[in-house]
Amino acid sequence: RRQETAGGSLCFPDTLVGTDSHTTMINSVGVVGWGVGGIEAEAAMLGQPVYFLTPDVVGVELVGRLREGVTATDLVLTVTELLRRQKVVGTFVEYFGEGASTLSVTDRATLANMAPEYGATMGFFPVDQKTVSYLRTTGHSDADCELFEAYFRAQGLFGIPRAGQIDYSRNVRLDLSSIVPSLAGPKRPQDRIALPEMASRFNELFGAAEADDGFARPPETLTQRYPTERSGVDLGNGDVLIAAITSCTNTSNPVVMIAAGLLARKAVARGLKVQPHIKTSLAPGSRVVTDYLEKAGLLAPLAELGFALAGYGCTTCIGNAGDLDPAFNKAISENQLVAAAVLSGNRNFEARIHPNLRANYLASPPLVVAFAIAGRVNIDLDSDPLGVGDDGQPVFLRDVWPGSEEIEAALPFALDPETFRRRYADVSADQDLWNAIETRGGEVYDWPPSSYIARPPFFELPPLPAGDITAARALLLLGDSVTTDHISPAGSFGEATPAGRWLREQGVERAAFNSYGARRGHHEVMMRGTFANVRIRNLMLPADAQGRRPEGGYTLFDGRQTTVYEAAMAYMERGTPTIVVAGEEYGTGSSRDWAAKGTRLLGVRAVIARSFERIHRANLVGMGVLPLQFMADDSAMALALRGDETYEIRGLGPDLVPMQNLTLVILRADGERLERSLLCRIDTPIEIQYYWSGGILPYVLGELMEQAAAGR
């Protein structure tokens, strides 16, 4: 970054924090940056520093080269699987080695982008010659690029380190030549599946228990087909109903986007089609993408297969694909079908893509097109044909997969600096609808009546009671890998949900409900949507004879089943504090601040888990909710917790310090008493102040009022 000062130009390495967890994409060009929660970002905008513990730095040595036919998507899904096993949550990951040097900046961006999925704070690539070339390609001036290179060389920061040059906290090694074409799913980004194993893995999970991440369906129903009310369409398990080329992870990479277009062109030439009942879409992150696809003659064949431009942005990746045909929803629900989505996104958590699609797979853009043509995920595309061509002969994936020479020949269309300069000279120029919105001036918003936005209650919440938490009850008892999508879903919701009932009471018609994400400016909707994901499983609820528990936002209150929202309100009316108990990786996924805001508004005082994801842990503290971590081998399962216990958390007080041990007292329904140690995951001294202030926002407001009173 260059900053003009009275003494001349000052250059220094730039940094970035962003409210999107995939801010880490900036790491691909040597910029230190990561995602933070919206709460923390709001405080930063008001002058509050961003605090964090000094992290371990994990060095990931990349050796070798990617093989023909292997994409950056295959690489990042493999890295996500590898680094999740290495438990890199809260660390900085730095890529080094001769293999890292061979990767293009756009391939590096794909790897850096998914740092949240593998749990790291960053996925960093140092600056090298490819970084400088990329800046030139994307429209930066020669003078700026020359200064950029000269500065990093002068500071000794130029070049990808070789093995042995840097002492990392620990090292991980990956041979790029070992990477194979892959997908990830059906429920988590780290669950990689090699392409030839898709059919066998789906069939295995179909009958597996939910506790084993399966679907717990009767194996004899696997191959059955079911009629729908839409003429000529029947559905079966494994059928693809949504196929989307979307998300920042992949649409920013011209190699995989061009590969998708070339595959589409070859498929169209052979007479292959996508069945019209499959919901297909193309939603790049930038207008530059559609520019170069059109110049290369690849936009038309994609559109012919149904992948027409739907817009620019997250779309399907965040659950904004829109609904399915009502006939399909009915057939899926009535027959308990395990239908699928395939997308080039970065997250595939349960019910994120669509509430009725249980199997969701991440894949490269060309594989998204391929599976859309095949129409199902329980297929081995190495040996089974995609379909039958115009000549009546089977067409296999290998017949339409583009070679590296074909991709290289089309890449110049994507590497035009003038396109980047033109598109980013004025990013608001083509936004006629947005620019036409009437706005009011002034510094104070007047909060007109609306079911979309309302004055938030966070500054009016009662202060946290000083001292220990006593006589608390469990609101939910959850398992591992509970994501922010489970806690605060962003997708659509029905009329029977607490949020749906509230909107109906306000006179909003069902057709106008929209989504939780669209209504995140209104706390009445969002608090009712907290812990309301249709796939969340509360282990307090009794299982049936097959070991399956009810899904959705339900809990037990006084022994009867009710919604989490209704139980939370009843506990608050009684003055009873509540806690949430969970397993490993609590709060993975989006940096969704409503997952913490909603938790606080439901009256939850503490979350006890085996481990926390970085951003959500910070968000909980930022809302005055206490994150506590089980120690040693303790867990809800090891302690045989049922959810009907009474809990006390002792050791809280004005002398609380970061990472302090606290005492959990468990009083079982039969009178048994148990004490265990917990690690308080308030990690820094400033977070202690945030917590006792009831969160970051009340703390910052107090600071501003003190400054105003002092005349500063």
XYZ file of C-alpha atoms in Angstrom:
712
model
C 0.000 0.000 0.000
C 1.223 3.487 -0.792
C 0.217 6.399 1.418
C 1.101 10.007 0.774
C 2.516 11.827 3.804
C 4.095 15.213 4.437
C 7.495 13.553 4.087
C 6.645 11.843 0.805
C 5.249 8.475 -0.219
C 5.172 5.757 2.433
C 4.930 2.110 1.323
C 4.033 -0.807 3.581
C 2.397 -4.252 3.279
C -1.358 -3.849 3.315
C -3.786 -5.720 5.552
C -7.483 -6.433 5.278
C -10.350 -7.578 7.452
C -13.736 -8.259 5.918
C -17.157 -9.401 7.027
C -17.126 -12.274 4.531
C -15.208 -15.256 5.882
C -13.755 -15.740 2.386
C -11.859 -12.465 2.721
C -8.884 -14.854 2.882
C -8.891 -14.859 -0.915
C -6.667 -11.781 -0.628
C -3.934 -14.028 0.818
C -3.272 -15.266 -2.729
C -1.544 -11.978 -3.624
C 0.524 -11.702 -0.459
C -1.884 -9.582 1.588
C -2.455 -10.515 5.231
C -6.204 -10.599 5.768
C -9.071 -12.633 7.105
C -12.755 -12.575 7.865
C -14.319 -11.251 11.040
C -17.862 -11.236 12.309
C -20.133 -8.320 11.570
C -20.125 -7.384 15.250
C -16.334 -7.085 15.315
C -16.354 -5.194 12.018
C -18.866 -2.667 13.338
C -16.594 -2.044 16.309
C -13.598 -1.621 13.991
C -15.526 0.960 11.961
C -16.034 2.854 15.205
C -12.294 2.884 15.910
C -11.887 -0.283 17.966
C -8.766 -2.371 17.175
C -9.111 -5.955 15.947
C -7.524 -8.163 18.605
C -6.319 -11.743 18.198
C -3.920 -14.162 19.850
C -0.527 -14.656 18.204
C -1.189 -17.755 16.095
C 0.878 -20.779 15.222
C 1.969 -20.736 11.583
C 1.531 -24.063 9.826
C 3.707 -24.492 6.756
C 2.094 -26.498 3.971
C 4.772 -27.673 1.556
C 3.472 -28.308 -1.941
C 5.634 -30.495 -4.171
C 5.185 -31.733 -7.723
C 2.608 -30.548 -10.250
C -1.081 -31.112 -10.878
C -1.751 -33.836 -13.428
C -3.644 -33.431 -16.694
C -7.384 -33.171 -16.053
C -7.000 -32.170 -12.395
C -8.343 -28.748 -11.397
C -7.697 -26.252 -8.626
C -11.074 -27.292 -7.208
C -9.855 -30.869 -6.838
C -6.778 -29.480 -5.086
C -8.648 -27.280 -2.621
C -11.091 -30.049 -1.686
C -8.105 -32.314 -0.973
C -6.397 -29.606 1.086
C -9.621 -28.999 3.026
C -9.843 -32.704 3.863
C -6.149 -32.822 4.836
C -6.019 -29.690 6.976
C -9.267 -30.439 8.821
C -7.585 -33.649 9.958
C -4.512 -31.633 10.940
C -6.690 -29.355 13.125
C -5.460 -25.967 11.946
C -8.305 -23.927 13.494
C -7.006 -20.524 14.583
C -3.635 -20.913 12.843
C -2.069 -19.099 9.921
C -1.354 -21.478 7.037
C 1.483 -20.523 4.688
C 2.053 -22.410 1.443
C 5.638 -22.948 0.342
C 7.786 -25.204 -1.795
C 8.369 -25.683 -5.503
C 4.811 -26.916 -5.992
C 3.405 -23.655 -4.622
C 5.577 -21.743 -7.095
C 3.987 -23.592 -10.022
C 0.439 -22.539 -9.128
C -1.095 -19.554 -10.896
C -2.403 -16.721 -8.741
C -5.981 -17.711 -9.582
C -5.270 -21.278 -8.413
C -3.719 -19.815 -5.261
C -6.865 -17.741 -4.798
C -8.972 -20.904 -4.916
C -6.793 -22.405 -2.160
C -6.723 -19.249 -0.043
C -10.453 -18.703 -0.430
C -11.394 -21.913 1.373
C -9.239 -21.255 4.457
C -12.447 -21.006 6.556
C -13.468 -24.464 5.343
C -10.203 -26.006 6.489
C -10.367 -23.916 9.656
C -7.353 -21.649 9.272
C -7.382 -17.909 9.844
C -5.349 -17.457 6.650
C -4.105 -19.489 3.675
C -1.162 -17.301 2.700
C 1.021 -17.201 -0.422
C 4.023 -14.821 -0.389
C 4.509 -12.379 -3.262
C 6.473 -13.639 -6.270
C 6.810 -12.937 -9.986
C 3.435 -14.536 -10.718
C 1.827 -12.061 -8.310
C 3.322 -9.130 -10.207
C 2.191 -10.582 -13.540
C -1.321 -11.094 -12.191
C -1.543 -7.447 -11.103
C -0.568 -6.369 -14.618
C -3.111 -8.750 -16.155
C -5.904 -7.331 -14.008
C -5.310 -3.755 -15.102
C -2.792 -2.258 -12.685
C -0.359 0.223 -14.204
C 3.234 -0.680 -15.031
C 4.449 1.983 -12.595
C 2.433 0.520 -9.718
C 3.575 -3.015 -10.518
C 7.230 -1.968 -10.711
C 6.975 -0.189 -7.356
C 5.188 -3.201 -5.844
C 7.924 -5.600 -6.973
C 10.785 -3.296 -5.982
C 9.351 -2.775 -2.495
C 8.870 -6.477 -1.739
C 12.332 -7.299 -3.064
C 13.913 -4.551 -0.952
C 12.146 -5.801 2.176
C 13.227 -9.414 1.628
C 9.591 -10.459 1.240
C 9.752 -11.555 -2.396
C 9.517 -15.165 -3.476
C 7.897 -18.434 -2.371
C 10.092 -20.009 0.355
C 11.789 -23.311 -0.350
C 11.853 -26.224 2.082
C 14.087 -25.467 5.071
C 14.154 -21.689 4.631
C 11.577 -20.955 7.343
C 10.918 -22.629 10.694
C 7.155 -23.089 10.945
C 5.258 -24.149 14.061
C 4.695 -27.432 12.219
C 4.869 -28.678 8.658
C 2.436 -30.540 6.416
C 3.457 -31.955 3.022
C 1.283 -32.561 -0.041
C 2.311 -33.951 -3.422
C 0.286 -32.181 -6.105
C 0.693 -35.141 -8.450
C -1.366 -37.249 -6.015
C -4.490 -35.092 -6.469
C -7.366 -36.739 -8.344
C -10.685 -35.379 -9.669
C -12.960 -35.071 -6.648
C -16.173 -33.783 -5.149
C -17.025 -33.107 -1.499
C -20.187 -34.005 0.340
C -22.893 -34.751 0.964
C -22.916 -32.624 4.134
C -19.495 -31.015 4.713
C -16.733 -29.474 2.562
C -14.054 -31.677 4.154
C -15.756 -34.928 3.161
C -13.937 -35.432 -0.144
C -14.949 -38.198 -2.543
C -12.824 -39.270 -5.512
C -14.869 -39.032 -8.704
C -14.976 -42.809 -9.411
C -16.263 -43.434 -5.857
C -19.336 -41.199 -6.069
C -21.836 -43.988 -6.739
C -20.488 -46.380 -4.115
C -20.213 -43.646 -1.481
C -23.776 -42.419 -2.072
C -25.108 -45.967 -1.887
C -23.151 -46.577 1.325
C -24.451 -43.430 3.024
C -28.013 -44.000 1.864
C -28.625 -46.734 4.431
C -26.045 -45.661 7.031
C -27.148 -44.322 10.410
C -27.444 -40.577 10.942
C -24.801 -40.879 13.663
C -22.431 -42.058 10.912
C -23.373 -39.099 8.674
C -25.725 -41.302 6.687
C -29.319 -40.813 5.570
C -30.812 -43.801 7.458
C -33.033 -44.843 4.562
C -34.206 -48.430 3.897
C -31.640 -49.890 1.459
C -34.371 -51.612 -0.552
C -35.740 -48.186 -1.609
C -32.428 -46.993 -3.081
C -33.290 -47.643 -6.731
C -37.036 -46.989 -6.628
C -38.525 -44.242 -8.814
C -41.531 -42.176 -7.768
C -44.034 -40.316 -9.957
C -44.581 -36.589 -9.502
C -47.531 -34.368 -10.325
C -45.473 -32.854 -13.136
C -46.200 -34.698 -16.358
C -43.457 -37.009 -17.559
C -41.142 -36.512 -14.584
C -40.414 -39.102 -11.944
C -37.784 -38.814 -9.223
C -35.407 -41.182 -7.503
C -32.713 -41.132 -4.864
C -29.555 -39.408 -6.052
C -31.323 -37.363 -8.725
C -29.793 -33.931 -9.323
C -32.388 -31.163 -8.955
C -30.064 -28.160 -8.603
C -26.832 -27.656 -10.560
C -25.124 -24.298 -10.136
C -21.906 -22.707 -11.328
C -21.500 -20.150 -8.572
C -19.430 -18.764 -5.680
C -16.286 -16.736 -5.223
C -14.168 -19.881 -4.846
C -14.432 -21.105 -8.423
C -15.928 -18.432 -10.663
C -12.842 -16.267 -10.018
C -10.669 -18.957 -11.619
C -10.663 -18.627 -15.429
C -9.188 -22.097 -15.988
C -12.136 -23.950 -14.455
C -14.685 -21.537 -15.929
C -13.270 -21.951 -19.419
C -13.134 -25.713 -18.841
C -16.853 -25.661 -18.010
C -17.604 -23.717 -21.178
C -15.509 -26.018 -23.352
C -17.151 -29.106 -21.854
C -20.558 -27.559 -22.514
C -19.634 -26.811 -26.132
C -18.455 -30.383 -26.725
C -21.530 -31.813 -25.009
C -23.877 -29.711 -27.135
C -22.000 -30.782 -30.269
C -22.591 -34.429 -29.333
C -26.286 -33.786 -28.754
C -26.265 -34.090 -24.965
C -28.852 -32.172 -22.952
C -29.725 -31.339 -19.346
C -33.204 -32.466 -18.349
C -35.460 -29.382 -18.089
C -36.615 -30.227 -14.561
C -33.058 -29.678 -13.216
C -32.629 -26.133 -11.914
C -29.437 -24.837 -13.530
C -27.757 -21.450 -13.175
C -24.585 -19.493 -13.828
C -23.742 -16.790 -11.276
C -20.153 -15.517 -11.463
C -18.673 -13.145 -8.938
C -17.661 -10.615 -11.586
C -18.893 -9.241 -14.906
C -15.402 -9.875 -16.249
C -16.236 -13.600 -16.267
C -19.207 -13.267 -18.604
C -17.172 -10.884 -20.757
C -14.429 -13.420 -21.419
C -16.805 -16.376 -21.735
C -18.748 -14.470 -24.382
C -15.590 -13.464 -26.263
C -14.434 -17.087 -26.221
C -17.788 -18.260 -27.582
C -18.525 -20.279 -24.449
C -21.453 -18.396 -22.921
C -23.905 -19.664 -25.551
C -23.227 -23.416 -25.122
C -23.482 -23.035 -21.354
C -26.834 -21.301 -21.782
C -27.983 -24.010 -24.203
C -27.469 -26.567 -21.422
C -29.431 -24.358 -19.018
C -26.507 -22.534 -17.418
C -27.719 -19.093 -18.444
C -26.610 -16.038 -16.509
C -28.757 -15.667 -13.388
C -26.885 -12.743 -11.844
C -23.647 -11.983 -10.053
C -23.002 -13.087 -6.498
C -23.411 -15.933 -4.044
C -26.878 -17.155 -5.162
C -27.114 -20.937 -4.748
C -24.010 -21.156 -2.554
C -25.791 -19.269 0.231
C -29.189 -20.855 -0.392
C -30.675 -18.342 -2.824
C -31.428 -20.725 -5.684
C -35.133 -20.196 -5.178
C -37.622 -22.963 -4.555
C -38.100 -26.200 -6.448
C -41.222 -27.078 -8.388
C -43.954 -27.737 -5.760
C -44.533 -31.141 -7.379
C -40.919 -32.077 -6.654
C -41.068 -30.824 -3.068
C -44.179 -32.920 -2.539
C -42.645 -36.066 -4.034
C -39.452 -35.643 -1.998
C -41.320 -35.110 1.278
C -43.887 -37.866 0.786
C -41.310 -40.471 -0.247
C -38.402 -39.283 1.933
C -36.181 -39.037 -1.125
C -32.494 -38.206 -0.904
C -32.255 -35.821 -3.853
C -29.130 -33.839 -4.681
C -27.564 -30.528 -5.582
C -24.177 -30.126 -7.274
C -22.541 -26.709 -7.144
C -19.162 -25.074 -7.553
C -19.542 -23.496 -4.128
C -17.556 -23.684 -0.928
C -20.200 -24.868 1.550
C -22.711 -27.672 1.423
C -24.012 -27.813 4.987
C -27.360 -29.439 5.671
C -30.346 -27.455 4.347
C -28.089 -24.594 3.220
C -28.638 -25.123 -0.508
C -32.308 -26.125 -0.237
C -34.294 -27.502 2.724
C -35.483 -30.523 0.720
C -32.144 -31.531 -0.810
C -30.286 -33.782 1.610
C -27.259 -34.605 -0.560
C -25.196 -31.599 -1.615
C -21.870 -31.840 -3.394
C -19.136 -29.312 -4.110
C -17.424 -29.727 -7.472
C -15.468 -27.857 -10.108
C -17.551 -25.962 -12.706
C -16.912 -28.548 -15.461
C -18.006 -31.363 -13.137
C -21.153 -29.385 -12.262
C -22.020 -29.351 -15.960
C -21.195 -33.052 -16.256
C -23.400 -34.116 -13.344
C -26.228 -31.923 -14.630
C -26.069 -33.806 -17.927
C -25.882 -37.169 -16.134
C -28.845 -36.140 -13.956
C -27.755 -38.082 -10.886
C -24.888 -38.282 -8.400
C -24.951 -42.050 -7.830
C -22.940 -42.622 -10.986
C -19.300 -43.469 -11.754
C -18.365 -40.994 -14.464
C -15.114 -42.835 -15.101
C -16.961 -45.859 -16.451
C -20.627 -44.882 -16.901
C -21.726 -42.677 -19.823
C -23.047 -39.154 -19.316
C -25.781 -39.896 -21.809
C -26.471 -40.879 -25.388
C -25.460 -38.628 -28.269
C -27.315 -37.724 -31.454
C -25.701 -40.706 -33.150
C -27.203 -43.118 -30.633
C -23.810 -43.866 -29.111
C -22.931 -43.446 -25.416
C -20.935 -40.313 -24.582
C -18.490 -40.543 -21.689
C -16.970 -37.774 -19.575
C -13.577 -38.432 -21.164
C -15.117 -37.719 -24.577
C -16.064 -34.137 -23.686
C -13.489 -33.228 -21.020
C -11.272 -30.400 -22.361
C -7.521 -30.863 -22.529
C -5.055 -28.368 -21.085
C -4.065 -27.197 -24.583
C -7.681 -26.298 -25.366
C -7.971 -24.362 -22.107
C -4.659 -22.566 -22.701
C -5.827 -21.523 -26.160
C -8.895 -19.801 -24.678
C -7.166 -18.241 -21.654
C -6.069 -15.026 -23.446
C -9.743 -14.007 -23.559
C -9.667 -13.953 -19.734
C -6.337 -12.151 -19.416
C -7.183 -8.774 -20.936
C -6.184 -5.818 -18.707
C -8.531 -3.468 -20.576
C -11.552 -5.577 -19.603
C -10.669 -5.228 -15.924
C -10.051 -1.472 -16.241
C -13.348 -0.946 -18.049
C -15.422 -3.058 -15.684
C -13.967 -1.577 -12.502
C -13.653 2.064 -13.573
C -17.151 2.684 -12.186
C -18.698 -0.373 -10.566
C -22.010 1.423 -9.988
C -22.531 2.458 -13.609
C -24.620 -0.577 -14.604
C -26.680 -0.726 -11.405
C -29.793 1.108 -12.632
C -32.226 -0.558 -10.222
C -29.955 0.053 -7.238
C -29.224 3.635 -8.239
C -32.951 4.341 -8.647
C -33.731 3.558 -4.995
C -34.818 6.702 -3.168
C -32.771 7.526 -0.078
C -33.170 10.022 2.722
C -30.436 12.234 4.045
C -29.452 12.870 7.639
C -27.337 11.125 10.247
C -30.151 9.443 12.202
C -32.343 6.769 10.660
C -36.050 7.255 11.432
C -37.009 3.523 11.481
C -40.253 3.488 9.479
C -42.525 0.474 10.140
C -41.191 -2.542 8.243
C -41.029 -6.308 8.494
C -37.569 -6.184 6.894
C -35.702 -3.772 9.128
C -36.263 -2.579 12.680
C -34.348 -0.798 15.385
C -32.146 -3.492 16.990
C -32.565 -4.107 20.720
C -28.916 -4.771 21.538
C -28.342 -1.483 23.360
C -31.457 -1.972 25.500
C -30.706 -5.497 26.709
C -30.469 -5.833 30.499
C -26.884 -6.007 31.788
C -25.430 -9.423 32.466
C -25.833 -10.480 36.102
C -22.506 -10.329 37.903
C -21.134 -13.564 39.288
C -21.785 -17.226 38.644
C -24.479 -18.705 36.416
C -26.814 -20.780 38.574
C -29.894 -22.970 38.081
C -29.392 -22.985 34.305
C -31.146 -25.391 31.963
C -30.038 -26.793 28.610
C -31.888 -25.290 25.665
C -30.231 -27.661 23.179
C -27.875 -30.624 23.293
C -26.057 -30.816 19.952
C -23.440 -32.990 18.264
C -20.325 -32.239 16.221
C -19.907 -29.857 13.276
C -22.832 -27.609 14.163
C -22.491 -24.796 11.642
C -23.668 -21.214 11.672
C -26.202 -22.405 9.078
C -27.606 -24.807 11.665
C -27.703 -22.004 14.242
C -29.021 -19.228 11.999
C -30.186 -20.440 8.577
C -30.244 -17.967 5.697
C -32.689 -19.741 3.396
C -36.442 -19.936 3.060
C -38.867 -20.879 5.826
C -42.450 -22.008 6.083
C -45.675 -20.638 7.483
C -45.660 -23.037 10.453
C -42.290 -21.825 11.774
C -42.089 -19.220 14.564
C -40.775 -16.677 12.036
C -43.520 -17.548 9.559
C -46.249 -17.229 12.184
C -44.909 -13.832 13.266
C -44.897 -12.547 9.679
C -48.460 -13.757 9.144
C -49.453 -11.868 12.300
C -47.958 -8.745 10.688
C -50.122 -9.287 7.613
C -47.347 -10.638 5.365
C -48.564 -13.197 2.837
C -46.746 -16.535 2.531
C -45.566 -15.697 -0.984
C -43.784 -12.604 0.387
C -41.880 -14.339 3.200
C -38.616 -14.267 1.224
C -35.724 -15.730 3.286
C -34.034 -15.329 6.645
C -31.088 -13.758 4.847
C -33.310 -11.127 3.240
C -34.887 -10.297 6.615
C -31.704 -10.167 8.686
C -32.390 -6.506 9.418
C -35.316 -7.476 11.654
C -34.560 -9.087 15.001
C -38.094 -10.406 15.478
C -37.675 -12.650 12.436
C -34.080 -13.600 13.109
C -34.420 -14.535 16.774
C -37.321 -16.794 15.819
C -35.110 -18.350 13.154
C -32.261 -19.108 15.544
C -31.672 -22.865 15.888
C -34.520 -23.342 13.378
C -32.634 -25.135 10.603
C -34.813 -27.982 9.327
C -31.856 -30.399 9.632
C -30.593 -29.498 13.117
C -30.794 -32.422 15.539
C -31.345 -31.747 19.217
C -30.099 -34.809 21.102
C -32.490 -34.011 23.947
C -35.323 -35.320 21.783
C -35.950 -39.080 22.019
C -34.944 -41.281 19.070
C -37.263 -43.705 17.297
C -36.727 -47.465 16.972
C -34.274 -46.922 14.094
C -32.243 -44.438 16.140
C -33.485 -41.409 14.194
C -34.236 -38.217 16.070
C -36.674 -35.504 15.023
C -35.091 -32.807 12.880
C -35.716 -29.086 13.085
C -35.788 -26.338 15.683
C -37.377 -28.263 18.541
C -36.506 -28.925 22.171
C -38.046 -30.169 25.399
C -39.571 -27.781 27.904
C -41.052 -29.257 31.086
C -40.952 -32.636 29.369
C -42.959 -31.664 26.290
C -41.698 -30.977 22.775
C -41.902 -27.381 21.601
C -39.974 -25.000 19.375
C -36.638 -23.677 20.548
C -37.986 -20.127 20.337
C -41.041 -20.859 22.492
C -38.956 -22.709 25.084
C -36.418 -19.876 25.215
C -39.139 -17.282 25.778
C -40.682 -19.430 28.524
C -37.329 -19.793 30.282
C -36.740 -16.040 30.050
C -40.187 -15.350 31.495
C -39.302 -17.580 34.453
C -35.928 -15.896 34.853
C -34.133 -19.180 34.160
C -30.759 -18.877 32.408
C -30.092 -21.327 29.585
C -27.038 -22.915 28.014
C -26.295 -24.784 24.789
C -24.111 -27.908 24.874
C -22.331 -29.094 21.714
C -19.425 -31.140 20.338
C -16.450 -30.461 18.069
C -16.199 -27.590 15.574
C -19.102 -25.564 16.931
C -19.875 -22.561 14.737
C -18.109 -23.600 11.531
C -19.118 -21.960 8.286
C -20.210 -18.435 7.462
C -19.152 -15.481 9.589
C -22.844 -15.034 10.314
C -23.180 -12.628 13.238
C -26.862 -13.519 13.663
C -25.761 -16.940 14.888
C -24.457 -15.097 17.956
C -27.018 -12.280 18.031
C -29.911 -14.735 17.912
C -28.316 -16.877 20.613
C -28.121 -13.846 22.912
C -31.686 -12.746 22.171
C -32.920 -16.222 23.134
C -31.433 -15.678 26.583
C -28.577 -18.167 26.244
C -25.843 -17.310 28.756
C -23.175 -19.824 27.713
C -22.262 -22.336 25.020
C -20.233 -25.356 26.157
C -18.511 -27.230 23.313
C -15.567 -29.515 22.590
C -14.099 -26.864 20.269
C -15.113 -23.603 18.579
C -14.540 -22.139 15.159
C -12.623 -18.852 15.375
C -15.115 -16.289 14.070
C -18.159 -17.665 15.863
C -16.290 -17.843 19.169
C -15.407 -14.161 18.802
C -18.992 -13.336 17.830
C -20.351 -15.049 20.951
C -18.086 -12.987 23.188
C -19.004 -9.930 21.142
C -22.639 -10.496 22.101
C -21.990 -11.255 25.772
C -22.432 -15.038 25.459
C -19.822 -17.087 27.312
C -17.949 -19.686 25.178
C -16.721 -22.566 27.348
C -14.705 -25.564 26.237
C -14.761 -29.078 27.641
C -11.342 -30.181 28.882
C -9.458 -33.461 28.398
C -11.829 -36.176 27.171
C -14.986 -34.607 28.563
C -17.965 -34.224 26.264
C -21.734 -34.369 26.473
C -21.556 -38.029 25.481
C -18.770 -38.911 27.933
C -20.685 -37.233 30.753
C -23.928 -38.947 29.668
C -25.794 -35.641 29.503
C -29.489 -35.919 28.633
C -30.500 -32.259 28.718
C -32.755 -32.572 31.753
C -29.985 -31.587 34.177
C -29.566 -28.313 36.050
C -26.243 -26.552 35.520
C -24.054 -24.096 37.404
C -20.968 -22.326 36.091
C -18.717 -21.161 38.904
C -15.674 -18.921 38.945
C -17.147 -15.948 37.102
C -16.474 -12.588 38.652
C -14.661 -9.269 38.292
C -11.288 -11.042 38.579
C -11.969 -13.234 35.518
C -8.926 -13.527 33.237
C -8.554 -14.891 29.686
C -8.427 -18.680 29.272
C -9.273 -19.222 32.935
C -10.496 -22.571 34.236
C -14.077 -22.472 35.472
C -16.143 -25.126 37.218
C -19.195 -26.772 35.697
C -21.582 -28.245 38.251
C -24.067 -30.762 36.845
C -27.098 -31.663 38.948
C -28.849 -34.677 37.440
C -32.571 -35.272 37.736
C -31.924 -38.197 40.119
C -29.968 -35.945 42.494
C -26.449 -36.974 41.426
C -23.944 -34.104 41.453
C -20.911 -33.895 39.171
C -18.186 -31.243 38.879
C -15.924 -30.779 35.846
C -13.422 -28.147 34.755
C -14.114 -25.959 31.733
C -11.778 -23.688 29.797
C -13.167 -20.182 29.458
C -12.671 -19.243 25.795
C -12.571 -15.524 26.406
C -9.138 -15.301 24.838
C -7.909 -11.720 25.359
C -8.109 -9.035 28.065
C -10.244 -6.770 25.877
C -12.748 -9.599 25.447
C -13.152 -9.689 29.221
C -14.299 -6.073 29.014
C -16.577 -6.862 26.078
C -18.182 -9.717 27.988
C -18.908 -7.802 31.179
C -20.251 -4.896 29.107
C -22.767 -7.249 27.525
C -20.916 -7.291 24.206
C -18.773 -5.185 21.892
C -21.467 -2.717 20.883
C -22.431 -1.629 24.425
C -18.720 -1.416 25.256
C -17.933 0.813 22.270
C -21.002 2.963 22.945
C -19.832 3.435 26.520
C -16.372 4.445 25.311
C -17.815 6.967 22.848
C -20.085 8.462 25.500
C -17.162 8.804 27.898
C -15.123 10.559 25.214
C -18.031 12.877 24.430
C -18.507 13.685 28.110
C -14.804 14.463 28.441
C -14.972 16.748 25.403
C -12.506 14.688 23.372
